[in-house]
Amino acid sequence: MAHDEFSLIRQWTSRSAGQEGNGLTVGIGDDAAVFSPAPEMEVVACCDAMVETVHFLKKTMNPSDIGYKAVISNVSDVAAMGGVARYALVSIAVSPQWTPDECQQIYEGIYEACQAYGVRVIGGDTVSAPDALHLSVTVLGEVEKGRAIRRSQAKPGQLVFVTGHVGTSAAGLHLLLQGETAERGVSLPWETLMDAHQRPVAQIKAGRLLLESGACSALNDVSDGLASELWEIAEASGVSILVDAATVPIHDEVREYARHVEKDPLEWAFYGGEDYQLVGTLAKSHYEAVSKQFAASGVPFTVIGEVVEKRHEPELMLQRDDQQLPLPKAGFNHFRSG
């Protein structure tokens, strides 16, 4: 970077200065941060990276959206454990194509997301990169001791549910990649799709409801696509899962846009990813109580299938009309050839 590194760091992270207290002993500005979780809580730690051309393009994401989304992807992982996000560490590698003002906007997005979820930035690193911008965010949260919800406790006979809608972010990305079409705003309601991709919502409230209910046996966040997340639950739990295509919650505007571009919205739902909804399992006996809790909290909650005994290996099947079809183990994979 052509500018003085340390002055830029102070400028970009100025909103974190002097935030000690409430569990934080040493904040940003020293060699390391120091915090003390309550004795009855456990730390939840997660880290996600966003790399230019791999996770975003300048034509699909404003700088502030990049920062915002980098935080949300981590907060969503904490939500999938039933926890609450508390602190964030931000590392950024800046290529020559990015100006200090654009980086300032990235940090504005970071702080906007942190403020929305009660997270404090407590440290990180800033370096230069030769070709593309790299942004990595680590979030530290907390959850009641011994109560973190894992992927591995799904049992045959349980119901499979998902919060919110799925496929919306992928539809938004498709729209944004059209360039001229997205900029003209052909149909105003389709802006909802772009918002879902650029400014997703982490389901902390839903995760806490599930933890407090004690009803949820397995939970995952929908970051790499519904199929990928269900496969993870099936394999971790040693079960198979059957999903009813007719019940998968897809937003009406996604269906409308899918008809317009002649796409199957289920493809976006199962393989698009970045919806950051929660998908999990619970016993049938808990369904009525949990669904009432979600309805009272205004959080959409939909049963989409059931957990079944595995035959030889875990499977993921889709019931569509009168057919049962295998759902491949797909979704976004950084290392898949081709």
mmCIF file of C-alpha atoms in Angstrom:
data_model
loop_
_atom_site.group_PDB
_atom_site.id
_atom_site.type_symbol
_atom_site.label_atom_id
_atom_site.label_comp_id
_atom_site.label_asym_id
_atom_site.label_seq_id
_atom_site.Cartn_x
_atom_site.Cartn_y
_atom_site.Cartn_z
ATOM 1 C CA MET A 1 0.000 0.000 0.000
ATOM 2 C CA ALA A 2 1.304 3.436 -0.914
ATOM 3 C CA HIS A 3 -0.052 5.081 2.258
ATOM 4 C CA ASP A 4 1.346 4.726 5.788
ATOM 5 C CA GLU A 5 0.143 1.335 6.995
ATOM 6 C CA PHE A 6 -0.318 2.185 10.663
ATOM 7 C CA SER A 7 -2.207 5.416 10.104
ATOM 8 C CA LEU A 8 -4.572 3.582 7.768
ATOM 9 C CA ILE A 9 -5.110 0.817 10.316
ATOM 10 C CA ARG A 10 -5.895 3.400 13.005
ATOM 11 C CA GLN A 11 -8.284 5.147 10.630
ATOM 12 C CA TRP A 12 -10.111 1.985 9.541
ATOM 13 C CA THR A 13 -10.415 0.596 13.080
ATOM 14 C CA SER A 14 -10.952 3.845 14.999
ATOM 15 C CA ARG A 15 -14.450 2.777 16.043
ATOM 16 C CA SER A 16 -12.938 -0.030 18.171
ATOM 17 C CA ALA A 17 -10.739 2.193 20.332
ATOM 18 C CA GLY A 18 -11.428 2.260 24.064
ATOM 19 C CA GLN A 19 -14.050 -0.502 24.116
ATOM 20 C CA GLU A 20 -12.726 -2.447 27.102
ATOM 21 C CA GLY A 21 -15.212 -3.673 29.678
ATOM 22 C CA ASN A 22 -18.135 -6.103 29.655
ATOM 23 C CA GLY A 23 -15.820 -9.118 29.487
ATOM 24 C CA LEU A 24 -13.125 -7.473 27.352
ATOM 25 C CA THR A 25 -9.948 -6.762 29.352
ATOM 26 C CA VAL A 26 -7.589 -5.684 26.547
ATOM 27 C CA GLY A 27 -9.041 -4.425 23.260
ATOM 28 C CA ILE A 28 -7.623 -3.472 19.888
ATOM 29 C CA GLY A 29 -4.246 -1.718 19.853
ATOM 30 C CA ASP A 30 -2.089 -4.180 21.797
ATOM 31 C CA ASP A 31 -0.306 -7.397 20.719
ATOM 32 C CA ALA A 32 -3.413 -9.433 21.475
ATOM 33 C CA ALA A 33 -6.914 -9.054 22.848
ATOM 34 C CA VAL A 34 -7.889 -10.490 26.223
ATOM 35 C CA PHE A 35 -11.424 -11.424 27.191
ATOM 36 C CA SER A 36 -13.057 -13.495 29.917
ATOM 37 C CA PRO A 37 -16.220 -15.486 29.232
ATOM 38 C CA ALA A 38 -18.561 -16.169 32.104
ATOM 39 C CA PRO A 39 -17.812 -19.393 34.053
ATOM 40 C CA GLU A 40 -21.033 -21.050 32.911
ATOM 41 C CA MET A 41 -20.345 -20.384 29.224
ATOM 42 C CA GLU A 42 -18.113 -21.934 26.551
ATOM 43 C CA VAL A 43 -16.347 -20.091 23.721
ATOM 44 C CA VAL A 44 -17.591 -20.612 20.159
ATOM 45 C CA ALA A 45 -14.902 -19.778 17.580
ATOM 46 C CA CYS A 46 -15.170 -19.659 13.790
ATOM 47 C CA CYS A 47 -13.321 -18.101 10.868
ATOM 48 C CA ASP A 48 -14.321 -17.405 7.248
ATOM 49 C CA ALA A 49 -12.416 -15.840 4.373
ATOM 50 C CA MET A 50 -13.636 -13.851 1.389
ATOM 51 C CA VAL A 51 -11.330 -13.709 -1.626
ATOM 52 C CA GLU A 52 -11.856 -11.479 -4.636
ATOM 53 C CA THR A 53 -12.889 -13.438 -7.781
ATOM 54 C CA VAL A 54 -13.586 -16.545 -5.656
ATOM 55 C CA HIS A 55 -16.293 -15.172 -3.337
ATOM 56 C CA PHE A 56 -17.142 -11.820 -4.871
ATOM 57 C CA LEU A 57 -16.636 -9.475 -7.791
ATOM 58 C CA LYS A 58 -16.720 -5.703 -7.727
ATOM 59 C CA LYS A 59 -19.646 -5.854 -10.159
ATOM 60 C CA THR A 60 -21.748 -7.842 -7.655
ATOM 61 C CA MET A 61 -20.659 -6.402 -4.298
ATOM 62 C CA ASN A 62 -20.020 -2.873 -3.061
ATOM 63 C CA PRO A 63 -17.048 -2.561 -0.669
ATOM 64 C CA SER A 64 -19.313 -2.117 2.349
ATOM 65 C CA ASP A 65 -21.317 -5.208 1.331
ATOM 66 C CA ILE A 66 -18.100 -7.270 1.306
ATOM 67 C CA GLY A 67 -17.285 -6.281 4.879
ATOM 68 C CA TYR A 68 -20.855 -6.793 6.036
ATOM 69 C CA LYS A 69 -21.148 -10.252 4.520
ATOM 70 C CA ALA A 70 -17.768 -11.382 5.871
ATOM 71 C CA VAL A 71 -19.050 -10.767 9.393
ATOM 72 C CA ILE A 72 -22.472 -12.320 8.776
ATOM 73 C CA SER A 73 -21.014 -15.592 7.465
ATOM 74 C CA ASN A 74 -19.257 -16.027 10.816
ATOM 75 C CA VAL A 75 -22.148 -14.879 12.983
ATOM 76 C CA SER A 76 -24.266 -17.450 11.131
ATOM 77 C CA ASP A 77 -21.852 -20.227 12.157
ATOM 78 C CA VAL A 78 -22.257 -19.165 15.787
ATOM 79 C CA ALA A 79 -26.053 -19.176 15.332
ATOM 80 C CA ALA A 80 -25.853 -22.769 14.067
ATOM 81 C CA MET A 81 -24.376 -23.769 17.442
ATOM 82 C CA GLY A 82 -27.141 -21.959 19.332
ATOM 83 C CA GLY A 83 -24.638 -19.358 20.518
ATOM 84 C CA VAL A 84 -24.248 -15.583 20.607
ATOM 85 C CA ALA A 85 -21.437 -13.760 18.776
ATOM 86 C CA ARG A 86 -19.299 -11.421 20.910
ATOM 87 C CA TYR A 87 -15.948 -10.442 19.359
ATOM 88 C CA ALA A 88 -14.352 -10.277 15.901
ATOM 89 C CA LEU A 89 -10.792 -10.299 14.552
ATOM 90 C CA VAL A 90 -10.362 -8.879 11.042
ATOM 91 C CA SER A 91 -7.432 -9.598 8.704
ATOM 92 C CA ILE A 92 -7.254 -7.900 5.322
ATOM 93 C CA ALA A 93 -4.756 -8.231 2.465
ATOM 94 C CA VAL A 94 -5.131 -5.289 0.073
ATOM 95 C CA SER A 95 -4.075 -5.380 -3.575
ATOM 96 C CA PRO A 96 -2.995 -2.234 -5.495
ATOM 97 C CA GLN A 97 -6.368 -2.083 -7.282
ATOM 98 C CA TRP A 98 -8.117 -1.151 -4.020
ATOM 99 C CA THR A 99 -7.987 2.423 -2.728
ATOM 100 C CA PRO A 100 -7.817 3.420 0.960
ATOM 101 C CA ASP A 101 -11.329 4.865 0.603
ATOM 102 C CA GLU A 102 -12.680 1.525 -0.674
ATOM 103 C CA CYS A 103 -11.011 -0.246 2.261
ATOM 104 C CA GLN A 104 -12.580 2.296 4.605
ATOM 105 C CA GLN A 105 -15.957 1.332 3.129
ATOM 106 C CA ILE A 106 -15.198 -2.363 3.730
ATOM 107 C CA TYR A 107 -14.603 -1.544 7.393
ATOM 108 C CA GLU A 108 -17.797 0.512 7.503
ATOM 109 C CA GLY A 109 -19.661 -2.614 6.394
ATOM 110 C CA ILE A 110 -17.819 -4.669 9.018
ATOM 111 C CA TYR A 111 -18.795 -2.253 11.789
ATOM 112 C CA GLU A 112 -22.373 -2.018 10.536
ATOM 113 C CA ALA A 113 -22.780 -5.796 10.771
ATOM 114 C CA CYS A 114 -21.018 -5.908 14.134
ATOM 115 C CA GLN A 115 -23.315 -3.240 15.533
ATOM 116 C CA ALA A 116 -26.374 -5.145 14.291
ATOM 117 C CA TYR A 117 -25.326 -8.301 16.173
ATOM 118 C CA GLY A 118 -23.623 -6.859 19.245
ATOM 119 C CA VAL A 119 -20.108 -7.830 18.132
ATOM 120 C CA ARG A 120 -16.940 -5.855 18.921
ATOM 121 C CA VAL A 121 -13.832 -5.780 16.701
ATOM 122 C CA ILE A 122 -10.889 -6.516 18.986
ATOM 123 C CA GLY A 123 -7.939 -7.057 16.623
ATOM 124 C CA GLY A 124 -6.637 -8.475 13.372
ATOM 125 C CA ASP A 125 -3.950 -7.855 10.764
ATOM 126 C CA THR A 126 -3.436 -5.678 7.682
ATOM 127 C CA VAL A 127 -1.029 -6.580 4.848
ATOM 128 C CA SER A 128 -0.634 -6.021 1.113
ATOM 129 C CA ALA A 129 -1.460 -8.568 -1.593
ATOM 130 C CA PRO A 130 -0.188 -8.671 -5.182
ATOM 131 C CA ASP A 131 -3.351 -9.378 -7.142
ATOM 132 C CA ALA A 132 -6.678 -9.631 -5.272
ATOM 133 C CA LEU A 133 -8.236 -8.511 -2.029
ATOM 134 C CA HIS A 134 -8.402 -11.113 0.771
ATOM 135 C CA LEU A 135 -10.612 -10.558 3.812
ATOM 136 C CA SER A 136 -10.722 -12.958 6.749
ATOM 137 C CA VAL A 137 -12.933 -12.542 9.796
ATOM 138 C CA THR A 138 -12.754 -14.608 12.966
ATOM 139 C CA VAL A 139 -15.713 -14.396 15.324
ATOM 140 C CA LEU A 140 -15.627 -15.508 18.956
ATOM 141 C CA GLY A 141 -18.929 -16.157 20.632
ATOM 142 C CA GLU A 142 -20.317 -17.985 23.619
ATOM 143 C CA VAL A 143 -22.873 -20.660 24.378
ATOM 144 C CA GLU A 144 -24.113 -22.227 27.600
ATOM 145 C CA LYS A 145 -21.709 -24.913 28.808
ATOM 146 C CA GLY A 146 -22.485 -28.344 27.373
ATOM 147 C CA ARG A 147 -25.411 -27.105 25.271
ATOM 148 C CA ALA A 148 -23.913 -26.258 21.874
ATOM 149 C CA ILE A 149 -26.065 -27.775 19.116
ATOM 150 C CA ARG A 150 -24.049 -30.051 16.842
ATOM 151 C CA ARG A 151 -24.659 -31.704 13.463
ATOM 152 C CA SER A 152 -24.283 -35.217 14.774
ATOM 153 C CA GLN A 153 -27.397 -35.982 16.834
ATOM 154 C CA ALA A 154 -30.126 -36.431 14.186
ATOM 155 C CA LYS A 155 -32.197 -39.594 14.786
ATOM 156 C CA PRO A 156 -34.499 -41.636 12.495
ATOM 157 C CA GLY A 157 -38.115 -40.546 12.857
ATOM 158 C CA GLN A 158 -37.264 -36.903 13.491
ATOM 159 C CA LEU A 159 -38.493 -34.027 11.359
ATOM 160 C CA VAL A 160 -36.192 -31.912 9.163
ATOM 161 C CA PHE A 161 -36.848 -28.165 9.218
ATOM 162 C CA VAL A 162 -35.411 -24.971 7.754
ATOM 163 C CA THR A 163 -35.855 -21.344 8.769
ATOM 164 C CA GLY A 164 -36.746 -18.556 6.328
ATOM 165 C CA HIS A 165 -36.396 -19.085 2.575
ATOM 166 C CA VAL A 166 -33.641 -20.777 0.591
ATOM 167 C CA GLY A 167 -32.338 -20.037 -2.904
ATOM 168 C CA THR A 168 -32.840 -16.287 -2.552
ATOM 169 C CA SER A 169 -29.151 -15.367 -2.410
ATOM 170 C CA ALA A 170 -28.303 -17.526 -5.436
ATOM 171 C CA ALA A 171 -31.133 -15.934 -7.398
ATOM 172 C CA GLY A 172 -29.788 -12.523 -6.385
ATOM 173 C CA LEU A 173 -26.295 -13.438 -7.575
ATOM 174 C CA HIS A 174 -27.701 -14.614 -10.900
ATOM 175 C CA LEU A 175 -29.488 -11.298 -11.282
ATOM 176 C CA LEU A 176 -26.416 -9.276 -10.315
ATOM 177 C CA LEU A 177 -24.247 -11.140 -12.807
ATOM 178 C CA GLN A 178 -26.583 -9.969 -15.565
ATOM 179 C CA GLY A 179 -25.048 -6.523 -15.111
ATOM 180 C CA GLU A 180 -27.219 -4.175 -17.172
ATOM 181 C CA THR A 181 -30.415 -5.966 -16.171
ATOM 182 C CA ALA A 182 -29.650 -5.640 -12.468
ATOM 183 C CA GLU A 183 -28.638 -1.992 -12.747
ATOM 184 C CA ARG A 184 -31.803 -1.026 -14.593
ATOM 185 C CA GLY A 185 -33.926 -2.711 -11.919
ATOM 186 C CA VAL A 186 -36.237 -4.394 -14.448
ATOM 187 C CA SER A 187 -38.676 -5.314 -11.697
ATOM 188 C CA LEU A 188 -38.465 -3.499 -8.384
ATOM 189 C CA PRO A 189 -39.400 -6.538 -6.255
ATOM 190 C CA TRP A 190 -36.303 -8.336 -7.582
ATOM 191 C CA GLU A 191 -34.206 -5.968 -5.494
ATOM 192 C CA THR A 192 -35.124 -8.299 -2.620
ATOM 193 C CA LEU A 193 -33.015 -10.966 -4.300
ATOM 194 C CA MET A 194 -30.001 -8.683 -4.571
ATOM 195 C CA ASP A 195 -30.396 -7.634 -0.924
ATOM 196 C CA ALA A 196 -30.421 -11.296 0.105
ATOM 197 C CA HIS A 197 -27.088 -11.834 -1.647
ATOM 198 C CA GLN A 198 -25.370 -8.608 -0.619
ATOM 199 C CA ARG A 199 -26.828 -8.072 2.865
ATOM 200 C CA PRO A 200 -27.807 -11.490 4.290
ATOM 201 C CA VAL A 201 -29.269 -11.951 7.759
ATOM 202 C CA ALA A 202 -27.748 -14.325 10.337
ATOM 203 C CA GLN A 203 -30.333 -16.334 12.270
ATOM 204 C CA ILE A 204 -29.049 -15.756 15.804
ATOM 205 C CA LYS A 205 -32.600 -15.366 17.117
ATOM 206 C CA ALA A 206 -33.655 -18.683 15.604
ATOM 207 C CA GLY A 207 -30.573 -20.428 16.966
ATOM 208 C CA ARG A 208 -31.280 -19.163 20.458
ATOM 209 C CA LEU A 209 -34.928 -20.234 20.243
ATOM 210 C CA LEU A 210 -33.831 -23.734 19.265
ATOM 211 C CA LEU A 211 -31.266 -23.959 22.047
ATOM 212 C CA GLU A 212 -33.637 -22.647 24.689
ATOM 213 C CA SER A 213 -36.369 -25.068 23.566
ATOM 214 C CA GLY A 214 -34.055 -28.051 24.065
ATOM 215 C CA ALA A 215 -35.816 -29.658 21.099
ATOM 216 C CA CYS A 216 -33.199 -29.371 18.358
ATOM 217 C CA SER A 217 -30.972 -32.420 17.935
ATOM 218 C CA ALA A 218 -28.862 -31.342 14.919
ATOM 219 C CA LEU A 219 -28.302 -27.960 13.303
ATOM 220 C CA ASN A 220 -26.365 -26.416 10.410
ATOM 221 C CA ASP A 221 -26.362 -23.044 8.661
ATOM 222 C CA VAL A 222 -27.089 -22.855 4.942
ATOM 223 C CA SER A 223 -23.852 -21.387 3.638
ATOM 224 C CA ASP A 224 -22.929 -23.832 0.855
ATOM 225 C CA GLY A 225 -26.438 -24.841 -0.232
ATOM 226 C CA LEU A 226 -29.247 -26.808 1.391
ATOM 227 C CA ALA A 227 -28.108 -30.126 -0.113
ATOM 228 C CA SER A 228 -24.563 -29.726 1.197
ATOM 229 C CA GLU A 229 -25.746 -28.873 4.704
ATOM 230 C CA LEU A 230 -28.194 -31.800 4.823
ATOM 231 C CA TRP A 231 -25.460 -34.157 3.658
ATOM 232 C CA GLU A 232 -23.255 -32.921 6.501
ATOM 233 C CA ILE A 233 -25.988 -33.676 9.041
ATOM 234 C CA ALA A 234 -26.693 -37.101 7.505
ATOM 235 C CA GLU A 235 -23.045 -38.146 7.495
ATOM 236 C CA ALA A 236 -22.234 -36.743 10.939
ATOM 237 C CA SER A 237 -25.313 -38.442 12.431
ATOM 238 C CA GLY A 238 -25.088 -41.703 10.454
ATOM 239 C CA VAL A 239 -28.622 -41.388 9.041
ATOM 240 C CA SER A 240 -30.407 -40.765 5.758
ATOM 241 C CA ILE A 241 -32.692 -37.816 5.014
ATOM 242 C CA LEU A 242 -35.754 -37.574 2.779
ATOM 243 C CA VAL A 243 -36.817 -34.082 1.640
ATOM 244 C CA ASP A 244 -40.200 -33.199 0.108
ATOM 245 C CA ALA A 245 -39.622 -30.845 -2.823
ATOM 246 C CA ALA A 246 -43.106 -29.345 -2.493
ATOM 247 C CA THR A 247 -42.385 -28.058 1.009
ATOM 248 C CA VAL A 248 -38.999 -26.354 0.421
ATOM 249 C CA PRO A 249 -39.625 -22.658 1.246
ATOM 250 C CA ILE A 250 -38.783 -20.600 -1.835
ATOM 251 C CA HIS A 251 -39.691 -16.899 -1.925
ATOM 252 C CA ASP A 252 -42.401 -15.928 -4.441
ATOM 253 C CA GLU A 253 -40.033 -13.378 -6.012
ATOM 254 C CA VAL A 254 -37.459 -16.123 -6.561
ATOM 255 C CA ARG A 255 -40.070 -18.226 -8.344
ATOM 256 C CA GLU A 256 -41.074 -15.235 -10.451
ATOM 257 C CA TYR A 257 -37.480 -14.487 -11.432
ATOM 258 C CA ALA A 258 -36.787 -18.182 -12.107
ATOM 259 C CA ARG A 259 -39.684 -18.269 -14.572
ATOM 260 C CA HIS A 260 -38.352 -15.128 -16.224
ATOM 261 C CA VAL A 261 -34.885 -16.622 -16.790
ATOM 262 C CA GLU A 262 -36.125 -20.201 -17.299
ATOM 263 C CA LYS A 263 -34.355 -21.691 -14.283
ATOM 264 C CA ASP A 264 -35.441 -24.276 -11.720
ATOM 265 C CA PRO A 265 -35.619 -22.466 -8.343
ATOM 266 C CA LEU A 266 -34.932 -25.758 -6.555
ATOM 267 C CA GLU A 267 -31.438 -25.730 -8.063
ATOM 268 C CA TRP A 268 -30.783 -22.396 -6.355
ATOM 269 C CA ALA A 269 -32.312 -23.692 -3.114
ATOM 270 C CA PHE A 270 -30.253 -26.872 -2.932
ATOM 271 C CA TYR A 271 -27.005 -25.778 -4.546
ATOM 272 C CA GLY A 272 -26.837 -21.979 -4.406
ATOM 273 C CA GLY A 273 -25.825 -21.316 -0.804
ATOM 274 C CA GLU A 274 -25.233 -18.115 1.175
ATOM 275 C CA ASP A 275 -28.796 -17.932 2.472
ATOM 276 C CA TYR A 276 -27.505 -18.245 6.064
ATOM 277 C CA GLN A 277 -30.734 -19.837 7.211
ATOM 278 C CA LEU A 278 -30.670 -22.714 9.710
ATOM 279 C CA VAL A 279 -31.516 -26.311 8.819
ATOM 280 C CA GLY A 280 -31.874 -29.001 11.431
ATOM 281 C CA THR A 281 -33.835 -31.813 13.013
ATOM 282 C CA LEU A 282 -36.180 -32.223 15.965
ATOM 283 C CA ALA A 283 -38.465 -34.884 17.410
ATOM 284 C CA LYS A 284 -42.053 -34.902 16.143
ATOM 285 C CA SER A 285 -43.286 -34.537 19.722
ATOM 286 C CA HIS A 286 -41.592 -31.119 19.933
ATOM 287 C CA TYR A 287 -42.885 -29.766 16.621
ATOM 288 C CA GLU A 288 -46.067 -28.060 17.818
ATOM 289 C CA ALA A 289 -44.396 -26.213 20.699
ATOM 290 C CA VAL A 290 -41.401 -25.112 18.624
ATOM 291 C CA SER A 291 -43.519 -23.957 15.685
ATOM 292 C CA LYS A 292 -45.621 -21.842 18.063
ATOM 293 C CA GLN A 293 -42.459 -20.270 19.515
ATOM 294 C CA PHE A 294 -41.206 -19.405 16.048
ATOM 295 C CA ALA A 295 -44.580 -18.001 14.998
ATOM 296 C CA ALA A 296 -44.712 -15.815 18.127
ATOM 297 C CA SER A 297 -41.201 -14.531 17.343
ATOM 298 C CA GLY A 298 -41.981 -13.807 13.690
ATOM 299 C CA VAL A 299 -39.317 -16.221 12.418
ATOM 300 C CA PRO A 300 -40.414 -18.419 9.457
ATOM 301 C CA PHE A 301 -40.095 -22.139 10.244
ATOM 302 C CA THR A 302 -40.890 -24.920 7.745
ATOM 303 C CA VAL A 303 -40.753 -28.708 7.989
ATOM 304 C CA ILE A 304 -39.277 -30.031 4.738
ATOM 305 C CA GLY A 305 -38.743 -33.737 5.374
ATOM 306 C CA GLU A 306 -37.749 -36.442 7.803
ATOM 307 C CA VAL A 307 -34.791 -38.413 9.054
ATOM 308 C CA VAL A 308 -34.832 -42.108 8.097
ATOM 309 C CA GLU A 309 -32.684 -45.149 8.807
ATOM 310 C CA LYS A 310 -29.671 -45.462 6.539
ATOM 311 C CA ARG A 311 -29.492 -48.637 4.456
ATOM 312 C CA HIS A 312 -25.774 -49.038 3.833
ATOM 313 C CA GLU A 313 -24.429 -45.492 3.804
ATOM 314 C CA PRO A 314 -26.093 -42.152 4.591
ATOM 315 C CA GLU A 315 -28.233 -40.858 1.723
ATOM 316 C CA LEU A 316 -30.051 -37.669 0.820
ATOM 317 C CA MET A 317 -33.207 -38.221 -1.210
ATOM 318 C CA LEU A 318 -35.734 -35.826 -2.756
ATOM 319 C CA GLN A 319 -39.420 -36.680 -3.003
ATOM 320 C CA ARG A 320 -40.654 -34.887 -6.139
ATOM 321 C CA ASP A 321 -44.137 -35.735 -7.377
ATOM 322 C CA ASP A 322 -44.255 -39.556 -7.350
ATOM 323 C CA GLN A 323 -40.511 -40.086 -7.551
ATOM 324 C CA GLN A 324 -37.719 -40.378 -5.035
ATOM 325 C CA LEU A 325 -34.522 -38.984 -6.516
ATOM 326 C CA PRO A 326 -31.017 -38.913 -5.056
ATOM 327 C CA LEU A 327 -29.730 -35.450 -4.202
ATOM 328 C CA PRO A 328 -26.002 -35.384 -5.049
ATOM 329 C CA LYS A 329 -23.433 -34.248 -2.536
ATOM 330 C CA ALA A 330 -22.946 -30.826 -4.097
ATOM 331 C CA GLY A 331 -22.945 -27.162 -3.237
ATOM 332 C CA PHE A 332 -20.033 -24.751 -3.381
ATOM 333 C CA ASN A 333 -16.721 -26.638 -3.115
ATOM 334 C CA HIS A 334 -13.402 -24.803 -3.483
ATOM 335 C CA PHE A 335 -11.478 -27.922 -4.461
ATOM 336 C CA ARG A 336 -13.835 -29.708 -6.838
ATOM 337 C CA SER A 337 -12.113 -30.201 -10.191
ATOM 338 C CA GLY A 338 -13.834 -28.550 -13.146
#
